[in-house]
Amino acid sequence: MGVGDWLRSWPVYRQLTGADPLGRGSAAQSARSRSLVPRTASADRVVHSVCPYCAVGCAQNVYVKDEQVVQIEGNPDSPISRGRLCPKGSASKQLVTGPQRVQKVLYRAPYGTQWQELDLPTAMDMVAERVLDARRKGWQDRDEHGNTLRRTMGLASLGGATLDNEENFLIKKLFTALGAIQIENQARI
Ligand code: SF4
């Protein structure tokens, strides 16, 4: 390295002679920092999504490379969040890609002491059977005066604050169609 290169590698020299007199930008940047490229630059495509954590529903850009999520950032086009994510939303890539995330359906039978893995279609069938069974067992056609009820007391729904408008709409529609009348949300409790 010549004397000139050595001088230019010195941040104070760059600060005094370059376009960054306060030393808070290019003057303080190391060669390694200059060589870094954001993961967003090499993504194959960007998928629009919504942060799953809370009811604010901040919009997210999900960056995908080789069919893997490589980064999640705020979507500046969102009128709700205008590109911002709180620290929790900014960390949602970990929710998607974290090695501790359970990827398989686990089932523990009544009185069982061990979890067993199920394939998703089997688990969905089991859920559907239980819903129909509870609906039937809790069904009330008429009250003691003969008034029409046509409802089930065997089902209730308690939504969480992470549900967005569209999910709440579908949940309300589904449970009302099933005859449930106890449909609540954590946000009202
Ligand atoms: S980024 Fe934060 S404020 Fe926005 S939806 Fe997610 S958790 Fe809520």
Coordinates of C-alpha atoms and ligand atoms in Angstrom, one line a residue:
M1 CA 0.0 0.0 0.0
G2 CA 1.4 3.4 -1.0
V3 CA 1.4 6.4 1.2
G4 CA -1.5 7.9 -0.7
D5 CA -3.6 4.7 -0.2
W6 CA -2.6 4.6 3.4
L7 CA -3.7 8.1 3.9
R8 CA -7.0 7.5 2.2
S9 CA -7.6 4.4 4.4
W10 CA -7.4 6.7 7.4
P11 CA -10.9 7.9 8.4
V12 CA -9.7 11.2 9.7
Y13 CA -8.0 12.0 6.4
R14 CA -11.3 11.2 4.5
Q15 CA -13.2 13.3 7.0
L16 CA -10.9 16.3 6.5
T17 CA -10.6 16.1 2.7
G18 CA -13.9 14.4 1.5
A19 CA -17.6 15.2 1.4
D20 CA -18.3 14.0 4.9
P21 CA -16.8 16.6 7.3
L22 CA -18.8 15.3 10.3
G23 CA -17.4 11.8 9.8
R24 CA -20.8 10.1 10.1
G25 CA -21.0 8.7 6.6
S26 CA -18.6 7.7 3.9
A27 CA -15.5 9.0 5.9
A28 CA -16.2 6.5 8.7
Q29 CA -17.0 3.6 6.4
S30 CA -14.6 0.7 6.3
A31 CA -13.7 -1.2 3.1
R32 CA -15.6 -4.2 4.3
S33 CA -18.7 -2.1 5.0
R34 CA -18.4 -0.6 1.5
S35 CA -18.3 -4.2 0.0
L36 CA -21.5 -5.3 1.8
V37 CA -24.7 -5.7 -0.3
P38 CA -28.1 -5.9 1.3
R39 CA -30.0 -9.2 1.1
T40 CA -32.9 -7.3 -0.5
A41 CA -30.7 -6.5 -3.5
S42 CA -30.1 -10.2 -4.5
A43 CA -33.7 -11.4 -3.9
D44 CA -35.5 -13.1 -6.8
R45 CA -38.9 -11.6 -6.0
V46 CA -40.8 -9.6 -3.4
V47 CA -44.1 -10.9 -2.0
H48 CA -46.5 -8.5 -0.2
S49 CA -47.7 -9.6 3.2
V50 CA -49.0 -8.3 6.5
C51 CA -47.2 -8.5 9.9
P52 CA -48.8 -11.3 11.9
Y53 CA -48.0 -10.0 15.3
C54 CA -50.7 -7.4 16.1
A55 CA -53.9 -5.8 14.9
V56 CA -52.1 -2.7 13.5
G57 CA -51.5 -4.8 10.4
C58 CA -48.4 -3.2 9.1
A59 CA -47.6 -4.1 5.5
Q60 CA -44.5 -6.1 4.8
N61 CA -42.3 -6.8 1.8
V62 CA -41.1 -10.4 1.9
Y63 CA -37.9 -10.9 -0.1
V64 CA -37.5 -14.4 -1.5
K65 CA -34.4 -16.0 -3.0
D66 CA -34.3 -19.6 -4.2
E67 CA -37.8 -20.0 -2.7
Q68 CA -36.5 -19.1 0.8
V69 CA -37.4 -16.0 2.8
V70 CA -34.2 -14.0 3.1
Q71 CA -35.5 -10.7 4.5
I72 CA -38.8 -9.0 5.6
E73 CA -39.1 -5.2 5.6
G74 CA -41.8 -2.6 5.8
N75 CA -43.8 -1.8 2.7
P76 CA -43.5 1.9 1.9
D77 CA -46.7 1.7 -0.2
S78 CA -48.9 0.9 2.9
P79 CA -51.2 3.8 4.0
I80 CA -51.2 2.2 7.5
S81 CA -47.5 1.9 8.3
R82 CA -45.8 3.7 5.4
G83 CA -42.8 1.4 5.4
R84 CA -42.3 1.2 9.1
L85 CA -42.2 -1.9 11.3
C86 CA -41.8 -1.9 15.1
P87 CA -38.9 -4.0 16.5
K88 CA -41.2 -7.0 16.8
G89 CA -42.4 -6.8 13.2
S90 CA -38.8 -6.2 12.0
A91 CA -37.8 -9.5 13.6
S92 CA -40.6 -11.5 11.9
K93 CA -38.1 -13.2 9.6
Q94 CA -37.1 -15.2 12.6
L95 CA -40.7 -16.3 13.1
V96 CA -40.7 -17.7 9.5
T97 CA -37.2 -19.1 9.3
G98 CA -36.2 -19.8 13.0
P99 CA -34.9 -23.3 13.5
Q100 CA -37.1 -23.6 16.7
R101 CA -40.3 -23.2 14.7
V102 CA -42.4 -26.3 14.7
Q103 CA -43.0 -27.4 11.1
K104 CA -45.1 -30.5 11.7
V105 CA -48.5 -31.1 13.1
L106 CA -48.2 -32.6 16.6
Y107 CA -51.1 -34.5 18.3
R108 CA -51.4 -35.7 21.8
A109 CA -54.3 -38.1 22.3
P110 CA -56.6 -37.9 25.3
Y111 CA -54.7 -39.3 28.3
G112 CA -51.6 -39.7 26.1
T113 CA -48.2 -38.8 27.4
Q114 CA -46.4 -38.5 24.1
W115 CA -46.8 -36.3 21.1
Q116 CA -47.3 -38.0 17.7
E117 CA -46.8 -36.4 14.3
L118 CA -49.7 -36.2 11.9
D119 CA -49.9 -35.3 8.3
L120 CA -51.9 -32.1 7.7
P121 CA -54.9 -33.7 5.8
T122 CA -55.4 -36.1 8.7
A123 CA -55.2 -33.4 11.3
M124 CA -57.7 -31.2 9.3
D125 CA -60.1 -34.1 9.1
M126 CA -59.9 -34.6 12.9
V127 CA -60.6 -30.9 13.5
A128 CA -63.6 -31.0 11.2
E129 CA -65.0 -34.1 12.8
R130 CA -64.7 -32.5 16.3
V131 CA -66.3 -29.3 15.2
L132 CA -69.3 -31.1 13.7
D133 CA -69.6 -33.4 16.7
A134 CA -69.5 -30.4 19.2
R135 CA -72.0 -28.5 17.0
R136 CA -74.4 -31.5 17.0
K137 CA -74.1 -32.2 20.7
G138 CA -74.7 -28.5 21.6
W139 CA -77.5 -27.9 19.1
Q140 CA -80.7 -26.1 20.4
D141 CA -83.6 -26.1 18.0
R142 CA -86.2 -24.4 20.2
D143 CA -86.4 -23.0 23.7
E144 CA -88.8 -24.2 26.4
H145 CA -91.6 -22.0 25.0
G146 CA -91.3 -23.4 21.5
N147 CA -89.5 -20.3 20.1
T148 CA -87.1 -21.0 17.3
L149 CA -83.4 -20.9 18.3
R150 CA -81.5 -22.9 15.8
R151 CA -78.2 -22.4 17.4
T152 CA -75.4 -24.4 19.0
M153 CA -74.0 -23.8 22.4
G154 CA -71.2 -26.4 21.7
L155 CA -69.0 -24.0 19.9
A156 CA -67.4 -20.6 20.7
S157 CA -64.8 -18.5 19.1
L158 CA -62.2 -16.3 20.8
G159 CA -60.1 -14.4 18.4
G160 CA -56.7 -12.9 19.1
A161 CA -55.4 -9.4 18.5
T162 CA -53.1 -10.7 15.7
L163 CA -56.1 -11.4 13.5
D164 CA -56.6 -8.9 10.7
N165 CA -59.9 -7.6 9.3
E166 CA -60.1 -10.3 6.6
E167 CA -59.5 -13.1 9.1
N168 CA -62.1 -11.7 11.5
F169 CA -64.6 -11.4 8.7
L170 CA -64.1 -15.0 7.7
I171 CA -64.2 -16.3 11.3
K172 CA -67.4 -14.5 12.1
K173 CA -69.0 -15.7 8.9
L174 CA -67.9 -19.3 9.5
F175 CA -69.0 -19.5 13.1
T176 CA -72.3 -17.7 12.5
A177 CA -73.0 -20.2 9.7
L178 CA -72.3 -23.0 12.0
G179 CA -74.9 -21.7 14.5
A180 CA -72.5 -20.4 17.1
I181 CA -73.5 -17.3 19.0
Q182 CA -70.5 -16.9 21.3
I183 CA -68.1 -15.2 19.0
E184 CA -65.6 -12.9 20.8
N185 CA -62.3 -11.2 20.4
Q186 CA -59.4 -10.7 22.8
A187 CA -59.5 -7.0 22.0
R188 CA -63.0 -6.6 23.7
I189 CA -62.2 -8.5 26.9
Ligands
SF4_1 S1 -44.8 -4.2 12.9 FE1 -45.3 -4.0 15.1 S2 -47.0 -2.5 15.2 FE2 -46.9 -3.3 13.0 S3 -48.3 -5.0 13.0 FE3 -46.3 -5.9 13.4 S4 -46.2 -6.0 15.7 FE4 -47.9 -4.6 15.1

